[in-house]
Coordinates of C-alpha atoms and ligand atoms in Angstrom, one line a residue:
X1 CA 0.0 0.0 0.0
X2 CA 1.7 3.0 -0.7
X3 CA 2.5 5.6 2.2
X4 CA 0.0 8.7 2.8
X5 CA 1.7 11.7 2.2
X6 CA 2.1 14.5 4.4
X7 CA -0.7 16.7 2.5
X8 CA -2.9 13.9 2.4
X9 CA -2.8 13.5 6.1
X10 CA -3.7 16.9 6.4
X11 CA -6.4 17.2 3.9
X12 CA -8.3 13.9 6.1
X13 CA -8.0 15.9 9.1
X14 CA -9.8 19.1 7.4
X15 CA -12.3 17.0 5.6
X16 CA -13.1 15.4 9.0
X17 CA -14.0 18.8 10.6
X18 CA -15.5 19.8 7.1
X19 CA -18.3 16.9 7.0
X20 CA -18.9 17.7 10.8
X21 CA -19.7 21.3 10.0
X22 CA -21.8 20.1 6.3
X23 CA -19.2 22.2 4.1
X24 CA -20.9 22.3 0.6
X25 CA -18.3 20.8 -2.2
X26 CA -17.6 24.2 -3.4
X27 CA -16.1 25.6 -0.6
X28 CA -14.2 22.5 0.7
X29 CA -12.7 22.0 -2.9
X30 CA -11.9 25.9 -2.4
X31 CA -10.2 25.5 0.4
X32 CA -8.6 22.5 0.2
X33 CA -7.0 23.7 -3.1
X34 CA -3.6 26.1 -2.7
X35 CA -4.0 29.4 -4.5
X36 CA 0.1 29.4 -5.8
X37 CA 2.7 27.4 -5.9
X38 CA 6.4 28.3 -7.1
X39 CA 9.0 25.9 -7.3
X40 CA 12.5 27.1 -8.3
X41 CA 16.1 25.9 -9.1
X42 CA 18.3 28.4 -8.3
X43 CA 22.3 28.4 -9.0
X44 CA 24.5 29.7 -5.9
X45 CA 28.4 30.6 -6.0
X46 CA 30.2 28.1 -3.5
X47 CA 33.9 29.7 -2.2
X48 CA 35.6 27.3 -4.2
X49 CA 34.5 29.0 -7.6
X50 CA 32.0 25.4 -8.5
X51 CA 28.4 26.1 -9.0
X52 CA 25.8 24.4 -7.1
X53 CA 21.9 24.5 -7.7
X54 CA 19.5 24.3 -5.3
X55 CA 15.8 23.8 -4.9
X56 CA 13.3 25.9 -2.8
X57 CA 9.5 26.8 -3.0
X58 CA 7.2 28.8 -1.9
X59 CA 3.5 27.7 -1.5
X60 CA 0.9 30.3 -0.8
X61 CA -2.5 28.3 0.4
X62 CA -5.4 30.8 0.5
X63 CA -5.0 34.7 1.2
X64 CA -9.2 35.5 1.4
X65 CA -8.2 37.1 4.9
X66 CA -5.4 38.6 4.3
X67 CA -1.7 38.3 2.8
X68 CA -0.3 35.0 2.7
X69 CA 2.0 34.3 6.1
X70 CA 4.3 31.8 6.4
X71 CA 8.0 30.8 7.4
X72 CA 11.4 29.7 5.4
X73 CA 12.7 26.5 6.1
X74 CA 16.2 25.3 5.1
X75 CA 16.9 21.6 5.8
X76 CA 17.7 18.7 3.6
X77 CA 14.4 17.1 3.6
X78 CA 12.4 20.0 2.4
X79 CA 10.4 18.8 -0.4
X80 CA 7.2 19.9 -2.0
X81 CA 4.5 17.7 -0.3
X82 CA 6.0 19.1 3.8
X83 CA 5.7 23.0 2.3
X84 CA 2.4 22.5 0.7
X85 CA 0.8 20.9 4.1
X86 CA 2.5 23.4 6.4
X87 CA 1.1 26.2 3.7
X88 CA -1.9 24.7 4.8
X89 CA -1.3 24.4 8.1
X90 CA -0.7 28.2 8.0
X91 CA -4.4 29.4 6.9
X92 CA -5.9 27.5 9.6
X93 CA -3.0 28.8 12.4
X94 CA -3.6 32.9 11.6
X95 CA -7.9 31.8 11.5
X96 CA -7.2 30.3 14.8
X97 CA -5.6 33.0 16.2
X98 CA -7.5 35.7 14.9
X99 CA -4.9 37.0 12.5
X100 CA -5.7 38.8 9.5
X101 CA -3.4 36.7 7.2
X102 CA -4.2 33.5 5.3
X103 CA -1.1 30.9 4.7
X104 CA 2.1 30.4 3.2
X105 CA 5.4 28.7 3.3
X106 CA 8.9 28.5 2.2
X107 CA 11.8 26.7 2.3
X108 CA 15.0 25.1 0.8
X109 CA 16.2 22.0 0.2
X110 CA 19.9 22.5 2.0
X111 CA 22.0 21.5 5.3
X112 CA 22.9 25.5 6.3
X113 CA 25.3 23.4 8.5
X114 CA 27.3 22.6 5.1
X115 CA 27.2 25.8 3.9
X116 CA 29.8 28.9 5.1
X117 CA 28.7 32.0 6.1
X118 CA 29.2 33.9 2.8
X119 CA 27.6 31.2 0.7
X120 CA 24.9 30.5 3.1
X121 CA 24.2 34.4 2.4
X122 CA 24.6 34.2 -1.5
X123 CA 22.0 31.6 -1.0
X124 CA 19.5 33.1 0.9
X125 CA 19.7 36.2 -1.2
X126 CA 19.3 34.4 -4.3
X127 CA 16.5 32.5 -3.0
X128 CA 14.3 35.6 -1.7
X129 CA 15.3 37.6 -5.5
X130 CA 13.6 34.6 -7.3
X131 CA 10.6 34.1 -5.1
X132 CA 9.9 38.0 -5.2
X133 CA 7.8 37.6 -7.9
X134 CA 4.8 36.6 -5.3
X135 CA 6.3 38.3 -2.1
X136 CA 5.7 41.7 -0.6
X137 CA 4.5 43.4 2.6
X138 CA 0.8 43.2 1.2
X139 CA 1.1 40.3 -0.6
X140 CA 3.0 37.4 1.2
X141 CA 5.1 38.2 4.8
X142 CA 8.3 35.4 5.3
X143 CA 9.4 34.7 8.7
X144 CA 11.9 32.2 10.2
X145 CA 11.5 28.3 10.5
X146 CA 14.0 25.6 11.3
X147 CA 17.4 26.4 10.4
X148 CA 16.7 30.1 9.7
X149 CA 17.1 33.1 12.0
X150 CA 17.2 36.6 12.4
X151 CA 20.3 37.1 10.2
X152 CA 18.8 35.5 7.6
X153 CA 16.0 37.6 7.7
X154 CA 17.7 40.9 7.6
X155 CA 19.1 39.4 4.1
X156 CA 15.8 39.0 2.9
X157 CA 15.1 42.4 3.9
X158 CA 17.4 43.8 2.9
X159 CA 17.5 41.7 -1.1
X160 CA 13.9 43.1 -1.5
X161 CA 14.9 46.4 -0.1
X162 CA 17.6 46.8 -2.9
X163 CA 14.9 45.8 -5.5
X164 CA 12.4 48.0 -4.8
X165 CA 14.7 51.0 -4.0
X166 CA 13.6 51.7 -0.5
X167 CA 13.7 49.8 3.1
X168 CA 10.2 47.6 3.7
X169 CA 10.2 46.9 7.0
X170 CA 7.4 45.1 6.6
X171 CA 8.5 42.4 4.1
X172 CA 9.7 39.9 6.5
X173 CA 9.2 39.4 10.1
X174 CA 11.3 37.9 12.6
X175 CA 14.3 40.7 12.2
X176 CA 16.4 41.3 14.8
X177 CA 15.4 44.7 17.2
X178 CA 17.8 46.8 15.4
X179 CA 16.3 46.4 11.7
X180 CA 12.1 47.1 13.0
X181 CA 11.9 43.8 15.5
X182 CA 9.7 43.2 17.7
X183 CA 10.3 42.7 21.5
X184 CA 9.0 39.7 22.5
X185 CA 9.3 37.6 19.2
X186 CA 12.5 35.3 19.7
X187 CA 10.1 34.0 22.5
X188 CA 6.5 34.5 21.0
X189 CA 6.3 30.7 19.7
X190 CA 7.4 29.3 23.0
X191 CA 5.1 31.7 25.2
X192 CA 2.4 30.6 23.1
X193 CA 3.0 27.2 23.6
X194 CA 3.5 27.8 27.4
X195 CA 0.1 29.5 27.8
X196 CA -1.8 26.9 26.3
X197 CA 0.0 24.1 28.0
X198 CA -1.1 26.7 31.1
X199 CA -5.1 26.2 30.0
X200 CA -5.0 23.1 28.6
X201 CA -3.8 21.7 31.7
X202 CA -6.7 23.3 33.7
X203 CA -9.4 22.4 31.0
X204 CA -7.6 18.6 30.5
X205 CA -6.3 17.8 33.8
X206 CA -8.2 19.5 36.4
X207 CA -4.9 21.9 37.5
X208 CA -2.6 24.3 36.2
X209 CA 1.0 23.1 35.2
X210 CA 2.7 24.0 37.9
X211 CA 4.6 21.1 39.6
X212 CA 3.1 18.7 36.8
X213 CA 5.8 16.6 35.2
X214 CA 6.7 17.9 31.6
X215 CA 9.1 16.1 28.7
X216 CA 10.0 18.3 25.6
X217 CA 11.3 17.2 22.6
X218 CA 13.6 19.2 20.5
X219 CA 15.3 22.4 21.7
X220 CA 15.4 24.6 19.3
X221 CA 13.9 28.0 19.5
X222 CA 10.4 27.0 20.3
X223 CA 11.3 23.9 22.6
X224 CA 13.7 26.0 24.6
X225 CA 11.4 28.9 25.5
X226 CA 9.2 26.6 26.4
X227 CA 10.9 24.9 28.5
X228 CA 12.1 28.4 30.1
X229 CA 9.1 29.6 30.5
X230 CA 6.9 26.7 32.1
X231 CA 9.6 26.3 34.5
X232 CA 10.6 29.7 35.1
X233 CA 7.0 31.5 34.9
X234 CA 4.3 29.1 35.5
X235 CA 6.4 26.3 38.0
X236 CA 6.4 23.3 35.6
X237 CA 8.5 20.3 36.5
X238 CA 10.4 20.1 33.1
X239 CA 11.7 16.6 33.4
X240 CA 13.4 15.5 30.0
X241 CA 14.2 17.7 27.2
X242 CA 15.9 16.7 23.8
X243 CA 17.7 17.7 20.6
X244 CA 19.4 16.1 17.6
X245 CA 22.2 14.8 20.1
X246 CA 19.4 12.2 22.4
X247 CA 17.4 12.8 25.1
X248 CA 18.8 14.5 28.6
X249 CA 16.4 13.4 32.2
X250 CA 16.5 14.1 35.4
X251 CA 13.4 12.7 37.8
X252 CA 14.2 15.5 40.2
X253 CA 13.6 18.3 37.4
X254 CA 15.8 20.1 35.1
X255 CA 16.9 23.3 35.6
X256 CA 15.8 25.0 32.4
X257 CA 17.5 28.2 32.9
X258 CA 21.1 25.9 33.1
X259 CA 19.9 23.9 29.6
X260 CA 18.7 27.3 28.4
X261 CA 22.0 28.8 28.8
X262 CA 23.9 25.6 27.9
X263 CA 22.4 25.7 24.6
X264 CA 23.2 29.3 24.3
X265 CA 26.7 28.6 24.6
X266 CA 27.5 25.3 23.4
X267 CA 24.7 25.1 20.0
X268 CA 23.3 22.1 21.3
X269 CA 22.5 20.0 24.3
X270 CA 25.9 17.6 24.0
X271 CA 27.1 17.1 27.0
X272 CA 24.5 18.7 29.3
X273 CA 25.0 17.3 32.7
X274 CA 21.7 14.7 32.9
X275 CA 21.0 11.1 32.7
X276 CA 21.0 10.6 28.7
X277 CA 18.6 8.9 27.4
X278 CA 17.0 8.4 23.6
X279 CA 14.8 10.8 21.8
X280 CA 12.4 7.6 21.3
X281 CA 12.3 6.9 25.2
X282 CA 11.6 10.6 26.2
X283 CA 8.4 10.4 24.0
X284 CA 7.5 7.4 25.7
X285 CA 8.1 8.9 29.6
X286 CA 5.6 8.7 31.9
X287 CA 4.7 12.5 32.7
X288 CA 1.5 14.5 32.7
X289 CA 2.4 16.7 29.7
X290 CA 4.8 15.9 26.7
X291 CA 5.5 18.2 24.4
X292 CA 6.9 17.6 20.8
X293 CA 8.8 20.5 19.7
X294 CA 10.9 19.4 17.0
X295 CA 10.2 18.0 13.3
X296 CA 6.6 16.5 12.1
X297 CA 5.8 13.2 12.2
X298 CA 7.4 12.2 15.8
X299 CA 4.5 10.4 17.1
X300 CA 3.4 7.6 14.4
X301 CA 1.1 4.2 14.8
X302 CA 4.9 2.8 15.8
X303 CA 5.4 4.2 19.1
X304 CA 1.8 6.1 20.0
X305 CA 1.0 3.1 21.4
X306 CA 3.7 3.4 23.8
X307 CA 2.9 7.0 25.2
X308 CA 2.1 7.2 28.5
X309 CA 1.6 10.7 28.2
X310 CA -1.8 12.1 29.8
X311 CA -1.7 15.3 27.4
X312 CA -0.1 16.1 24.6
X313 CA 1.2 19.9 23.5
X314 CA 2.0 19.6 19.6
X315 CA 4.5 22.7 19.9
X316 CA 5.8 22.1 16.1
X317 CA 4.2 21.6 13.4
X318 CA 2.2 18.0 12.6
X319 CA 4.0 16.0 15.1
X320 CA 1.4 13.6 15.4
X321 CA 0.5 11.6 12.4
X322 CA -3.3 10.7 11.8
X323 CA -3.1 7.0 13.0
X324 CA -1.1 8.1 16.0
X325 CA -4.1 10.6 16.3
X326 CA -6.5 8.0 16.2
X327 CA -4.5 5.8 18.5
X328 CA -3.9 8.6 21.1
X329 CA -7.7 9.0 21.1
X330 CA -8.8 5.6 21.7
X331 CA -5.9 5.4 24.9
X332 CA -8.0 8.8 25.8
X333 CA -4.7 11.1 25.5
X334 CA -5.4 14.7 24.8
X335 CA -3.7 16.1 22.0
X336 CA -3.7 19.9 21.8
X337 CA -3.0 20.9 18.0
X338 CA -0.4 22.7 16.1
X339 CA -2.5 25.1 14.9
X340 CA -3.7 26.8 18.2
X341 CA -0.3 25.4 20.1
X342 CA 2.6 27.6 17.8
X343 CA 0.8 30.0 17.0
X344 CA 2.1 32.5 19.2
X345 CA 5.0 32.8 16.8
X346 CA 2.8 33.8 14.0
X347 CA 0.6 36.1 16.1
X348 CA 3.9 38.0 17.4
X349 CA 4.8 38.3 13.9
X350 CA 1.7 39.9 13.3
X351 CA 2.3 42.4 16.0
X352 CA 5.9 43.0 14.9
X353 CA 4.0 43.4 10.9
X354 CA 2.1 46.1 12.1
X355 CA 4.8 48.0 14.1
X356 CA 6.9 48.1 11.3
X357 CA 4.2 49.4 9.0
X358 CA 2.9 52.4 11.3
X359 CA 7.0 52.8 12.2
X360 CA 5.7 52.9 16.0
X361 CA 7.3 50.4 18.4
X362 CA 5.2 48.3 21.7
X363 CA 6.9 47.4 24.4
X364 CA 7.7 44.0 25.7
X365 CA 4.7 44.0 28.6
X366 CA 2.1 45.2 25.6
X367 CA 3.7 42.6 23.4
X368 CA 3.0 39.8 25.9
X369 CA -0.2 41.2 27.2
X370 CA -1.7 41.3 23.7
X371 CA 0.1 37.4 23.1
X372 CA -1.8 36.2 26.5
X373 CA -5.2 37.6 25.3
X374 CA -5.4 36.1 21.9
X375 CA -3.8 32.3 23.4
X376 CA -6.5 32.7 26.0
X377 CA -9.5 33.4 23.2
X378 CA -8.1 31.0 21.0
X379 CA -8.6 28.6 23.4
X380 CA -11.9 28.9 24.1
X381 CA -13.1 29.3 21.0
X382 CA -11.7 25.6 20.6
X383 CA -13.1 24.3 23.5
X384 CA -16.6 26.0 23.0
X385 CA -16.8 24.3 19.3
X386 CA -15.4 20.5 21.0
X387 CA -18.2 20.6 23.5
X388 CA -20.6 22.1 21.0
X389 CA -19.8 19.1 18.4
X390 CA -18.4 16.7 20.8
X391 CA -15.1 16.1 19.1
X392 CA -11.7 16.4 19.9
X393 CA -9.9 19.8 20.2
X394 CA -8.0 19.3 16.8
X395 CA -11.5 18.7 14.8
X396 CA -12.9 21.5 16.9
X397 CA -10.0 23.7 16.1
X398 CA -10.1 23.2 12.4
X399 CA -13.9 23.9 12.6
X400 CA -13.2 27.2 14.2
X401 CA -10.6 28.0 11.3
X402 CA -12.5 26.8 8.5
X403 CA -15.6 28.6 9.4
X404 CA -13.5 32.2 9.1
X405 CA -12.1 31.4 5.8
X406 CA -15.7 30.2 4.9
X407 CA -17.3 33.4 6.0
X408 CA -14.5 35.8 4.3
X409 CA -14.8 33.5 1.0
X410 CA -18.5 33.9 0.9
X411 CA -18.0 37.8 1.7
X412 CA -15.7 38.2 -1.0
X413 CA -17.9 36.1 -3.5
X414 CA -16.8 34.3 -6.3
X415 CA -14.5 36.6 -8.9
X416 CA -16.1 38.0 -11.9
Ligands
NAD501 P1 15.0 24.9 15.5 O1 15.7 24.6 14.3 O2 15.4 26.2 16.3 O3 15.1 23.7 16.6 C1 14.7 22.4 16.2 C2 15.2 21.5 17.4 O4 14.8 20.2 17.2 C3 16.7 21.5 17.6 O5 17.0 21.4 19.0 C4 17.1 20.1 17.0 O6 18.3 19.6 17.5 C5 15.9 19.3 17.3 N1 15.7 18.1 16.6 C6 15.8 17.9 15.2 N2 15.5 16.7 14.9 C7 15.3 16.0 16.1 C8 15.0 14.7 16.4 N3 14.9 13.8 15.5 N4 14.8 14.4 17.7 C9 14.9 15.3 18.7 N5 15.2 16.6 18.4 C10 15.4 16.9 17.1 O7 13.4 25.0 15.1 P2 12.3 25.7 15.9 O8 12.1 27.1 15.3 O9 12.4 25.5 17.4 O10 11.0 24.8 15.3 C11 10.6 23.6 15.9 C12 9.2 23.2 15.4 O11 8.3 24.3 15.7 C13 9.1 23.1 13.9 O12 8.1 22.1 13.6 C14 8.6 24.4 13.4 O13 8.0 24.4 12.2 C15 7.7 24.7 14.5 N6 7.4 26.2 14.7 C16 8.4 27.1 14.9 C17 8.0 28.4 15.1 C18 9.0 29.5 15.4 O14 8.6 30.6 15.7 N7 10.3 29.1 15.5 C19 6.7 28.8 15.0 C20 5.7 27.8 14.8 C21 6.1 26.5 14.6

């Protein structure tokens, strides 16, 4: 039988919620359908005068709310059926949190690790010249994803900034401070994630998250925040955490503010004083919360079986596969979805989106107030539509998102 794909996945999951709410065929083959996609081949310099092409894409899913919003990915495994679904993903992440923006997403197929710092450059600039065709501050917003940062954004900027003939602050998001950033967005995704652990935990388990046991997986930029954050702010028992290098536990707790800073210095978690363990056997802890913060796809039919988990905080993007989905329900697991759970990123980007176009900067407690407030709603909404239909919060969440894109569809009407 030959493997779902990633989009496929995806498209089952919104066609679930879709026959729950009666979507007419119209509008589901609307919305299930992406409104561009641009694939490129692109040649790059390398430092030792060869030539090297490359592939990236940029998938825009539905804009009927607003420009399309969406990150940049570099990583070997890119490929065109993982930016498509988290295109997707993207519309139904900016409904659920209220955002006017509808979804988008980038990436390139590349190890940055491989690359030096001057090609890594001559690549990204490259890259954001050819997709400029469909990008702009009204049209389409880049951010960071795995393997891309604030550096790499301020080369985006400043490659469509040169085009044009004047500085857009508003063509990416995600700069650093000094180039129109805003406060508060190195952490957004990780706050976001920590403030719905926070509710989901009272809604799920009866109690906030403070002393509850917590494993992380991957500790990037979102898993580390986390991680900082429950601990630090809402007095979470972080008990395992994890990168590419294994899986780090301590019974007793982890000090989060020592793996924080570890990380900081050292680029990963090697070495980090902790019983080591495997990334497969922190998944499969037994603690109150886990949280996947990595890659997609870590929880599959092959070890959902095996989580002992009582809730589940998807913290990166479709970490749980649909049979795992299924399986996780039937073991009565919670699972609280991508779309609602990292979304704070998206929503800080917003924020940062609209400084940079009025040129008038928040500060870091209106930045989090403003973060807290639309987690909070977000949340309920979701929880209102799971009792009203009786599913689980992933359907209900879905239902929520399709419903905006519905209405603003319908609004719009069909064009000519
Ligand atoms: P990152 O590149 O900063 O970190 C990824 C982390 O995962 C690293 O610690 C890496 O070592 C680890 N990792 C990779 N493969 C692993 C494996 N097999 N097992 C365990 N750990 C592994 O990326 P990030 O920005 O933290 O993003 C993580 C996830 O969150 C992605 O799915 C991303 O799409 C999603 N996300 C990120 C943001 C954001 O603002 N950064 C927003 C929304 C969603």
């Amino acid at each position: 039988m030959k493997k779902e794909g990633l989009f496929e996945g995806a498209l089952r999951q919104f066609n679930k919620a879709a026959d729950l709410m009666k979507l007419d065929d119209g509008m589901r083959e609307v919305l299930s359908t992406h409104k561009r996609e641009l694939t490129i081949h692109f040649p790059v310099k390398m430092d030792d005068g060869s030539v090297k092409v490359f592939t990236g894409y940029r998938f825009q899913h539905n804009i009927a709310r607003g420009p399309a919003k969406g990150g940049v990915r570099y990583h070997p495994n890119v490929n065109e059926d993982e930016i498509k679904t988290l295109s997707f993903l993207m519309t139904w992440k900016c409904a659920v949190a209220g955002i006017p923006y509808g979804g988008a997403k980038g990436g390139v197929k590349v190890d940055p690790a491989k690359l030096s710092e001057a090609e890594l450059e001559r690549l990204s600039r490259r890259y954001f010249s050819d997709i400029s065709i469909i990008i702009g501050p009204e049209e389409d917003i880049p951010a960071p994803d795995v393997n891309t940062s604030g550096k790499i954004m301020s080369w985006f900027l400043d490659t469509y900034s040169m085009n044009v003939g004047h500085s857009t602050l508003g063509i990416v998001t995600g700069k650093p401070l000094e180039l129109g950033g805003s406060l508060g967005r190195s952490e957004a995704t990780g706050r976001g994630v920590s403030i719905v652990s926070n509710e989901a935990s009272k809604y799920f388990l009866g109690s906030e998250i403070k002393g509850k046991t917590v494993a992380i997986q991957g500790f990037g930029n979102v898993g580390s925040y986390t991680a900082l954050i429950l601990a630090q702010e809402y007095g979470a028992k972080i008990v395992a955490i994890s990168d590419i290098t294994g899986g780090y536990y301590n019974p007793e707790g982890i000090n989060a503010k020592e793996a924080f800073d570890y990380v900081t210095a050292h680029k990963s978690l090697e070495g980090f004083n902790a019983q080591k363990i495997t990334n497969e056997e922190l998944l499969e802890l037994d603690v109150d919360v886990l949280i996947p913060a990595a890659l997609e796809r870590a929880i599959t039919e092959r070890n959902a079986n095996n989580i002992k988990a009582k809730l589940i905080i998807e913290a990166a993007n479709g970490p749980t596969s649909p049979e795992a989905d299924a399986i996780l329900r039937s073991k009565n697991i919670k699972v609280v979805p991508d779309i609602l759970t990292n979304a704070g990123g998206v929503t800080v980007s917003y924020f940062e989106w609209v400084q940079g176009l009025y040129s008038y900067f928040w500060d870091l407690d209106d930045v989090r107030k403003a973060l807290d407030r639309a987690m909070k709603n977000a949340f309920k909404d979701g929880v209102k539509i799971r009792e009203e239909f009786n599913t689980d919060m992933r359907t209900a969440l879905y239902i929520v998102a399709i419903n905006k894109v519905a209405t603003a569809t319908k609004l719009r009407g069909i064009f000519p």
